Amino acid sequence: MCGGSTRPWLEVPLDWRRPAELPVEPYHLVWCDHCLFGELHPRPTVEQVLQSYQVDDYYTHHASLERQEPTSFLARLKRRLASHLDRGPSILQRLVANTVSPPAAVLDVGCGGGGFMIELARRGYTVRGLEPDPAARARAVDRGLQVDAATIEELVVSSWQERYDAVVMRHVLEHCLDPRTAIRVARSLLKPSGILIIEVPNNAAAGVLQNGKTWHWLDVPRHLNFFTGRSLERLINEANMDAVEVGYRGYVRQFNQKWLRQEELIRARLGVASVGGWWNWWLLMRTCCASHERKYDSVYAVARNQGEDSKTPQR
């Protein structure tokens, strides 16, 4: 962080994905009112970060949470209502809206199993991925995609000849030990006037306010940083880029059956009493007319390079 004062925010007793591996003490999340975002404190080592991904059910290894249809009438009704209320744009729409059209070159940072890369390639984009997780990377490579093994922070920019019309970081920045360096490196990979799109969990959402430490997108200790729209915009400005757009997306999946079952599993493993299906209906009612900041589980920002040649960031 910036070295300013922090305040306690949340305490998470254990990693719900690895409940048998109890930490020495609970995970402590702190919030900095100057930086406007939260952090896992103390910071883990690189080895601890890598170990936290050694779970079979991590979402980048399998199909998306958005693909499982509800079965009961009430569950289908709830999803239908949520779908009708969802106005969040896709990241592909944000690319096109910011004049990044095929065959533009796009780097997908933290590409996971490569689903978004495949969608871009089908539409005529030139795509390349970056993914440090061996299991996710193997899945992407098996699908015929070009994916490099590195985190954005450790990337040696000078060894890359390519520069990109767009760098996309979808649910990556919350995993970075050094999010400021990650943004600076991403900027250095852009062509003049290229754009950077960042999407992260929205920690101002009603979902986190309602569920607290059991919110599915919290995912400690894989998530190390916890952002809002204001904090994302500040980080972009600190990297000498302009946030030309800040918006919100991710609504329907909060009412998917798989999402709800995982939230119930998190509650059980963290020792929190089950709240039943009515809790999710309450979330729908309190967000149907809420501000976008409260409604959507993710926030994105579009930042444009200012036309100057990017330089390799200071280390």
CSV table of C-alpha atoms in Angstrom, one decimal:
chain,number,residue,atom,x,y,z
A,1,MET,CA,0.0,0.0,0.0
A,2,CYS,CA,1.0,3.7,0.2
A,3,GLY,CA,2.3,3.5,3.7
A,4,GLY,CA,-0.8,5.3,5.1
A,5,SER,CA,-2.9,4.2,8.0
A,6,THR,CA,-5.1,1.1,7.6
A,7,ARG,CA,-8.1,-0.1,9.5
A,8,PRO,CA,-9.3,-3.7,10.1
A,9,TRP,CA,-11.9,-4.7,7.5
A,10,LEU,CA,-12.7,-8.5,7.6
A,11,GLU,CA,-11.3,-11.6,9.2
A,12,VAL,CA,-11.5,-14.9,7.4
A,13,PRO,CA,-10.7,-18.0,9.6
A,14,LEU,CA,-9.4,-20.3,6.8
A,15,ASP,CA,-9.2,-21.0,3.1
A,16,TRP,CA,-12.6,-22.5,2.2
A,17,ARG,CA,-11.1,-24.4,-0.7
A,18,ARG,CA,-8.5,-26.1,1.6
A,19,PRO,CA,-10.3,-26.4,4.9
A,20,ALA,CA,-8.0,-29.1,6.2
A,21,GLU,CA,-5.0,-26.7,6.0
A,22,LEU,CA,-5.7,-24.4,8.9
A,23,PRO,CA,-3.5,-21.2,8.9
A,24,VAL,CA,-1.5,-20.3,12.0
A,25,GLU,CA,-4.0,-17.5,12.5
A,26,PRO,CA,-7.0,-16.1,10.6
A,27,TYR,CA,-6.5,-14.2,7.4
A,28,HIS,CA,-6.7,-10.5,8.2
A,29,LEU,CA,-8.0,-8.0,5.6
A,30,VAL,CA,-7.3,-4.3,6.1
A,31,TRP,CA,-8.6,-1.3,4.3
A,32,CYS,CA,-6.6,1.9,3.5
A,33,ASP,CA,-8.7,5.0,3.3
A,34,HIS,CA,-6.0,6.8,1.3
A,35,CYS,CA,-5.4,4.1,-1.3
A,36,LEU,CA,-9.1,3.3,-1.3
A,37,PHE,CA,-8.6,-0.5,-1.5
A,38,GLY,CA,-8.1,-3.4,0.8
A,39,GLU,CA,-5.3,-5.9,1.2
A,40,LEU,CA,-4.6,-9.3,2.7
A,41,HIS,CA,-2.2,-8.5,5.6
A,42,PRO,CA,0.5,-9.6,6.2
A,43,ARG,CA,1.4,-10.3,2.5
A,44,PRO,CA,2.1,-13.9,1.7
A,45,THR,CA,5.3,-15.1,0.1
A,46,VAL,CA,5.4,-16.1,-3.6
A,47,GLU,CA,5.5,-19.8,-2.5
A,48,GLN,CA,2.4,-19.4,-0.4
A,49,VAL,CA,0.6,-17.7,-3.3
A,50,LEU,CA,1.5,-20.6,-5.7
A,51,GLN,CA,0.4,-23.2,-3.1
A,52,SER,CA,-3.0,-21.5,-2.7
A,53,TYR,CA,-3.9,-22.4,-6.3
A,54,GLN,CA,-3.2,-26.1,-5.9
A,55,VAL,CA,-6.8,-27.1,-5.7
A,56,ASP,CA,-8.8,-29.3,-8.1
A,57,ASP,CA,-11.9,-27.2,-8.3
A,58,TYR,CA,-10.5,-23.8,-9.1
A,59,TYR,CA,-12.7,-22.0,-11.6
A,60,THR,CA,-10.0,-21.4,-14.3
A,61,HIS,CA,-9.6,-25.2,-14.6
A,62,HIS,CA,-13.2,-25.9,-15.4
A,63,ALA,CA,-16.3,-24.5,-17.0
A,64,SER,CA,-17.7,-21.0,-16.1
A,65,LEU,CA,-20.1,-20.5,-13.2
A,66,GLU,CA,-22.4,-18.9,-15.7
A,67,ARG,CA,-23.1,-22.0,-17.7
A,68,GLN,CA,-25.3,-24.1,-15.3
A,69,GLU,CA,-29.0,-23.6,-15.7
A,70,PRO,CA,-31.3,-23.7,-12.7
A,71,THR,CA,-33.8,-26.6,-12.4
A,72,SER,CA,-36.7,-25.6,-10.2
A,73,PHE,CA,-39.4,-23.2,-11.2
A,74,LEU,CA,-38.5,-20.6,-8.6
A,75,ALA,CA,-34.8,-20.8,-9.4
A,76,ARG,CA,-35.6,-20.3,-13.1
A,77,LEU,CA,-37.9,-17.4,-12.3
A,78,LYS,CA,-35.2,-15.8,-10.2
A,79,ARG,CA,-32.6,-16.1,-12.9
A,80,ARG,CA,-35.1,-14.8,-15.5
A,81,LEU,CA,-35.8,-11.7,-13.4
A,82,ALA,CA,-32.1,-11.2,-12.8
A,83,SER,CA,-31.3,-11.5,-16.5
A,84,HIS,CA,-34.0,-9.0,-17.3
A,85,LEU,CA,-32.4,-6.5,-14.9
A,86,ASP,CA,-28.8,-7.1,-16.1
A,87,ARG,CA,-27.5,-4.2,-18.1
A,88,GLY,CA,-23.8,-4.9,-17.6
A,89,PRO,CA,-21.8,-4.9,-20.9
A,90,SER,CA,-19.4,-7.6,-22.0
A,91,ILE,CA,-15.6,-6.9,-22.2
A,92,LEU,CA,-15.8,-7.6,-25.9
A,93,GLN,CA,-18.4,-4.8,-26.2
A,94,ARG,CA,-16.0,-2.4,-24.4
A,95,LEU,CA,-13.2,-3.3,-26.9
A,96,VAL,CA,-15.4,-2.4,-29.8
A,97,ALA,CA,-16.8,0.7,-28.1
A,98,ASN,CA,-13.2,1.9,-27.7
A,99,THR,CA,-12.3,1.4,-31.4
A,100,VAL,CA,-10.4,-1.9,-30.9
A,101,SER,CA,-11.8,-3.9,-33.8
A,102,PRO,CA,-10.5,-7.1,-35.6
A,103,PRO,CA,-7.8,-7.8,-36.5
A,104,ALA,CA,-6.4,-5.8,-33.6
A,105,ALA,CA,-3.8,-7.5,-31.4
A,106,VAL,CA,-5.0,-8.3,-27.9
A,107,LEU,CA,-3.1,-9.7,-24.9
A,108,ASP,CA,-5.3,-11.6,-22.4
A,109,VAL,CA,-3.4,-11.4,-19.1
A,110,GLY,CA,-4.4,-14.2,-16.7
A,111,CYS,CA,-6.2,-16.0,-19.6
A,112,GLY,CA,-7.1,-19.1,-17.5
A,113,GLY,CA,-8.3,-21.9,-19.8
A,114,GLY,CA,-8.5,-19.6,-22.8
A,115,GLY,CA,-12.3,-19.2,-23.2
A,116,PHE,CA,-12.1,-15.4,-23.8
A,117,MET,CA,-9.2,-15.9,-26.2
A,118,ILE,CA,-11.2,-18.3,-28.3
A,119,GLU,CA,-14.1,-15.9,-28.5
A,120,LEU,CA,-11.8,-13.1,-29.6
A,121,ALA,CA,-10.1,-15.3,-32.2
A,122,ARG,CA,-13.4,-16.4,-33.7
A,123,ARG,CA,-14.2,-12.7,-34.2
A,124,GLY,CA,-10.9,-12.1,-36.0
A,125,TYR,CA,-8.7,-10.7,-33.3
A,126,THR,CA,-5.0,-11.6,-33.1
A,127,VAL,CA,-4.7,-13.0,-29.5
A,128,ARG,CA,-2.0,-14.1,-27.1
A,129,GLY,CA,-2.3,-15.1,-23.5
A,130,LEU,CA,-0.4,-14.9,-20.3
A,131,GLU,CA,-1.1,-17.4,-17.5
A,132,PRO,CA,1.1,-18.5,-14.5
A,133,ASP,CA,-1.2,-21.4,-13.3
A,134,PRO,CA,0.1,-24.6,-15.0
A,135,ALA,CA,-3.3,-26.4,-14.9
A,136,ALA,CA,-5.1,-23.5,-16.5
A,137,ARG,CA,-2.3,-22.9,-19.0
A,138,ALA,CA,-2.3,-26.5,-20.0
A,139,ARG,CA,-6.0,-26.4,-20.7
A,140,ALA,CA,-5.5,-23.3,-22.9
A,141,VAL,CA,-2.6,-24.8,-24.8
A,142,ASP,CA,-4.6,-28.0,-25.5
A,143,ARG,CA,-7.1,-25.7,-27.2
A,144,GLY,CA,-4.4,-24.5,-29.6
A,145,LEU,CA,-3.8,-21.1,-28.1
A,146,GLN,CA,-0.5,-19.3,-27.7
A,147,VAL,CA,0.0,-18.8,-24.0
A,148,ASP,CA,3.1,-17.7,-22.1
A,149,ALA,CA,4.0,-18.8,-18.5
A,150,ALA,CA,4.5,-15.7,-16.3
A,151,THR,CA,2.7,-13.3,-14.1
A,152,ILE,CA,2.3,-9.7,-15.4
A,153,GLU,CA,4.5,-8.4,-12.6
A,154,GLU,CA,7.5,-10.6,-13.4
A,155,LEU,CA,7.2,-10.2,-17.2
A,156,VAL,CA,10.4,-9.0,-18.8
A,157,VAL,CA,9.0,-6.5,-21.2
A,158,SER,CA,12.2,-5.9,-23.1
A,159,SER,CA,12.1,-9.5,-24.3
A,160,TRP,CA,8.7,-9.1,-26.0
A,161,GLN,CA,8.8,-7.6,-29.5
A,162,GLU,CA,5.0,-7.3,-29.8
A,163,ARG,CA,3.0,-4.4,-28.6
A,164,TYR,CA,-0.8,-4.6,-28.4
A,165,ASP,CA,-3.8,-2.6,-29.3
A,166,ALA,CA,-5.4,-3.8,-26.1
A,167,VAL,CA,-4.3,-5.5,-22.9
A,168,VAL,CA,-7.1,-7.1,-21.0
A,169,MET,CA,-6.8,-8.1,-17.3
A,170,ARG,CA,-10.0,-9.8,-16.3
A,171,HIS,CA,-10.0,-10.8,-12.6
A,172,VAL,CA,-6.2,-10.6,-12.4
A,173,LEU,CA,-5.3,-7.5,-10.4
A,174,GLU,CA,-6.9,-8.9,-7.2
A,175,HIS,CA,-4.4,-11.8,-7.4
A,176,CYS,CA,-1.2,-9.6,-7.8
A,177,LEU,CA,1.3,-9.2,-5.0
A,178,ASP,CA,2.1,-5.8,-6.5
A,179,PRO,CA,-0.9,-4.4,-8.4
A,180,ARG,CA,0.8,-1.0,-9.1
A,181,THR,CA,3.7,-2.8,-10.9
A,182,ALA,CA,1.1,-5.0,-12.8
A,183,ILE,CA,-0.6,-1.9,-14.2
A,184,ARG,CA,2.7,-0.2,-15.2
A,185,VAL,CA,3.9,-3.4,-17.0
A,186,ALA,CA,0.6,-3.7,-18.8
A,187,ARG,CA,0.8,-0.1,-20.0
A,188,SER,CA,4.4,-0.7,-21.3
A,189,LEU,CA,3.0,-3.5,-23.5
A,190,LEU,CA,0.5,-1.2,-25.3
A,191,LYS,CA,0.9,0.5,-28.6
A,192,PRO,CA,0.6,4.3,-28.6
A,193,SER,CA,-3.1,5.1,-27.9
A,194,GLY,CA,-3.7,1.4,-27.0
A,195,ILE,CA,-6.2,0.6,-24.3
A,196,LEU,CA,-6.0,-1.3,-21.0
A,197,ILE,CA,-9.1,-3.0,-19.7
A,198,ILE,CA,-9.1,-4.1,-16.1
A,199,GLU,CA,-12.0,-6.0,-14.4
A,200,VAL,CA,-12.0,-6.9,-10.7
A,201,PRO,CA,-14.5,-8.0,-8.0
A,202,ASN,CA,-16.5,-5.0,-6.8
A,203,ASN,CA,-16.1,-4.8,-3.1
A,204,ALA,CA,-18.7,-2.1,-2.8
A,205,ALA,CA,-21.4,-4.5,-4.1
A,206,ALA,CA,-24.4,-5.4,-2.0
A,207,GLY,CA,-23.3,-9.0,-2.2
A,208,VAL,CA,-20.2,-8.4,-0.1
A,209,LEU,CA,-22.1,-6.1,2.2
A,210,GLN,CA,-24.7,-8.9,2.7
A,211,ASN,CA,-22.4,-11.9,2.9
A,212,GLY,CA,-19.2,-10.5,4.4
A,213,LYS,CA,-16.5,-13.1,4.7
A,214,THR,CA,-18.6,-15.7,2.9
A,215,TRP,CA,-18.9,-13.7,-0.3
A,216,HIS,CA,-17.9,-16.0,-3.1
A,217,TRP,CA,-15.7,-13.3,-4.9
A,218,LEU,CA,-13.7,-12.7,-1.7
A,219,ASP,CA,-11.7,-16.0,-2.2
A,220,VAL,CA,-9.0,-15.4,0.3
A,221,PRO,CA,-6.0,-16.2,0.1
A,222,ARG,CA,-6.0,-16.3,-3.7
A,223,HIS,CA,-7.4,-12.8,-3.7
A,224,LEU,CA,-4.8,-10.4,-2.2
A,225,ASN,CA,-6.4,-7.0,-3.1
A,226,PHE,CA,-9.9,-5.8,-2.8
A,227,PHE,CA,-11.1,-2.9,-5.0
A,228,THR,CA,-13.9,-0.5,-5.7
A,229,GLY,CA,-14.5,1.7,-8.7
A,230,ARG,CA,-12.8,4.6,-7.0
A,231,SER,CA,-9.7,2.6,-6.1
A,232,LEU,CA,-9.4,1.2,-9.6
A,233,GLU,CA,-9.5,4.7,-11.1
A,234,ARG,CA,-6.9,5.9,-8.6
A,235,LEU,CA,-4.4,3.1,-9.5
A,236,ILE,CA,-4.8,3.9,-13.2
A,237,ASN,CA,-4.1,7.6,-12.6
A,238,GLU,CA,-1.0,6.7,-10.6
A,239,ALA,CA,0.3,4.8,-13.6
A,240,ASN,CA,0.0,8.0,-15.7
A,241,MET,CA,-3.0,6.7,-17.7
A,242,ASP,CA,-6.5,8.2,-17.9
A,243,ALA,CA,-9.5,6.1,-16.9
A,244,VAL,CA,-11.8,7.0,-19.8
A,245,GLU,CA,-14.6,4.7,-18.5
A,246,VAL,CA,-15.4,3.1,-15.2
A,247,GLY,CA,-18.4,0.7,-15.2
A,248,TYR,CA,-19.9,-2.4,-13.6
A,249,ARG,CA,-20.9,-5.9,-14.8
A,250,GLY,CA,-21.7,-9.3,-13.4
A,251,TYR,CA,-25.3,-9.7,-12.1
A,252,VAL,CA,-27.0,-12.9,-13.3
A,253,ARG,CA,-24.3,-15.2,-12.0
A,254,GLN,CA,-25.0,-14.1,-8.4
A,255,PHE,CA,-28.3,-16.0,-8.8
A,256,ASN,CA,-27.0,-19.2,-10.5
A,257,GLN,CA,-27.4,-22.5,-8.7
A,258,LYS,CA,-23.7,-23.4,-8.8
A,259,TRP,CA,-22.8,-20.0,-7.3
A,260,LEU,CA,-25.4,-20.4,-4.5
A,261,ARG,CA,-24.2,-23.9,-3.7
A,262,GLN,CA,-20.7,-22.7,-3.5
A,263,GLU,CA,-21.7,-19.8,-1.1
A,264,GLU,CA,-23.5,-22.4,1.1
A,265,LEU,CA,-20.3,-24.6,1.0
A,266,ILE,CA,-18.2,-21.5,2.0
A,267,ARG,CA,-20.6,-20.8,4.9
A,268,ALA,CA,-20.4,-24.4,6.1
A,269,ARG,CA,-16.6,-24.6,5.9
A,270,LEU,CA,-16.2,-21.2,7.7
A,271,GLY,CA,-18.6,-22.2,10.4
A,272,VAL,CA,-21.3,-19.8,9.4
A,273,ALA,CA,-25.0,-20.8,9.7
A,274,SER,CA,-26.8,-21.6,6.5
A,275,VAL,CA,-29.2,-18.8,5.4
A,276,GLY,CA,-31.4,-20.7,2.9
A,277,GLY,CA,-32.7,-19.7,-0.5
A,278,TRP,CA,-34.6,-16.7,0.8
A,279,TRP,CA,-31.3,-14.8,1.4
A,280,ASN,CA,-30.6,-14.8,-2.3
A,281,TRP,CA,-34.1,-13.6,-3.1
A,282,TRP,CA,-33.4,-10.8,-0.6
A,283,LEU,CA,-30.3,-9.9,-2.6
A,284,LEU,CA,-32.4,-9.7,-5.8
A,285,MET,CA,-34.9,-7.4,-4.1
A,286,ARG,CA,-32.3,-5.1,-2.6
A,287,THR,CA,-30.4,-4.8,-5.9
A,288,CYS,CA,-33.1,-4.6,-8.6
A,289,CYS,CA,-33.3,-0.8,-8.3
A,290,ALA,CA,-29.9,-0.2,-6.7
A,291,SER,CA,-27.1,1.9,-8.1
A,292,HIS,CA,-24.7,0.0,-10.4
A,293,GLU,CA,-22.0,0.2,-7.7
A,294,ARG,CA,-24.3,-1.9,-5.4
A,295,LYS,CA,-25.9,-4.1,-8.0
A,296,TYR,CA,-23.0,-5.7,-9.9
A,297,ASP,CA,-20.4,-8.0,-8.5
A,298,SER,CA,-17.5,-6.7,-10.7
A,299,VAL,CA,-16.2,-3.3,-11.7
A,300,TYR,CA,-14.2,-2.6,-14.8
A,301,ALA,CA,-12.1,0.4,-16.0
A,302,VAL,CA,-10.9,1.3,-19.5
A,303,ALA,CA,-7.6,3.3,-19.6
A,304,ARG,CA,-6.1,4.7,-22.8
A,305,ASN,CA,-2.4,5.1,-23.4
A,306,GLN,CA,-1.6,8.8,-24.2
A,307,GLY,CA,0.1,8.3,-27.6
A,308,GLU,CA,3.6,8.3,-26.3
A,309,ASP,CA,6.0,5.3,-26.6
A,310,SER,CA,5.7,3.1,-23.6
A,311,LYS,CA,8.8,2.5,-21.6
A,312,THR,CA,9.8,-0.4,-19.5
A,313,PRO,CA,8.7,0.3,-15.9
A,314,GLN,CA,11.2,0.9,-13.2
A,315,ARG,CA,11.8,-2.2,-11.0
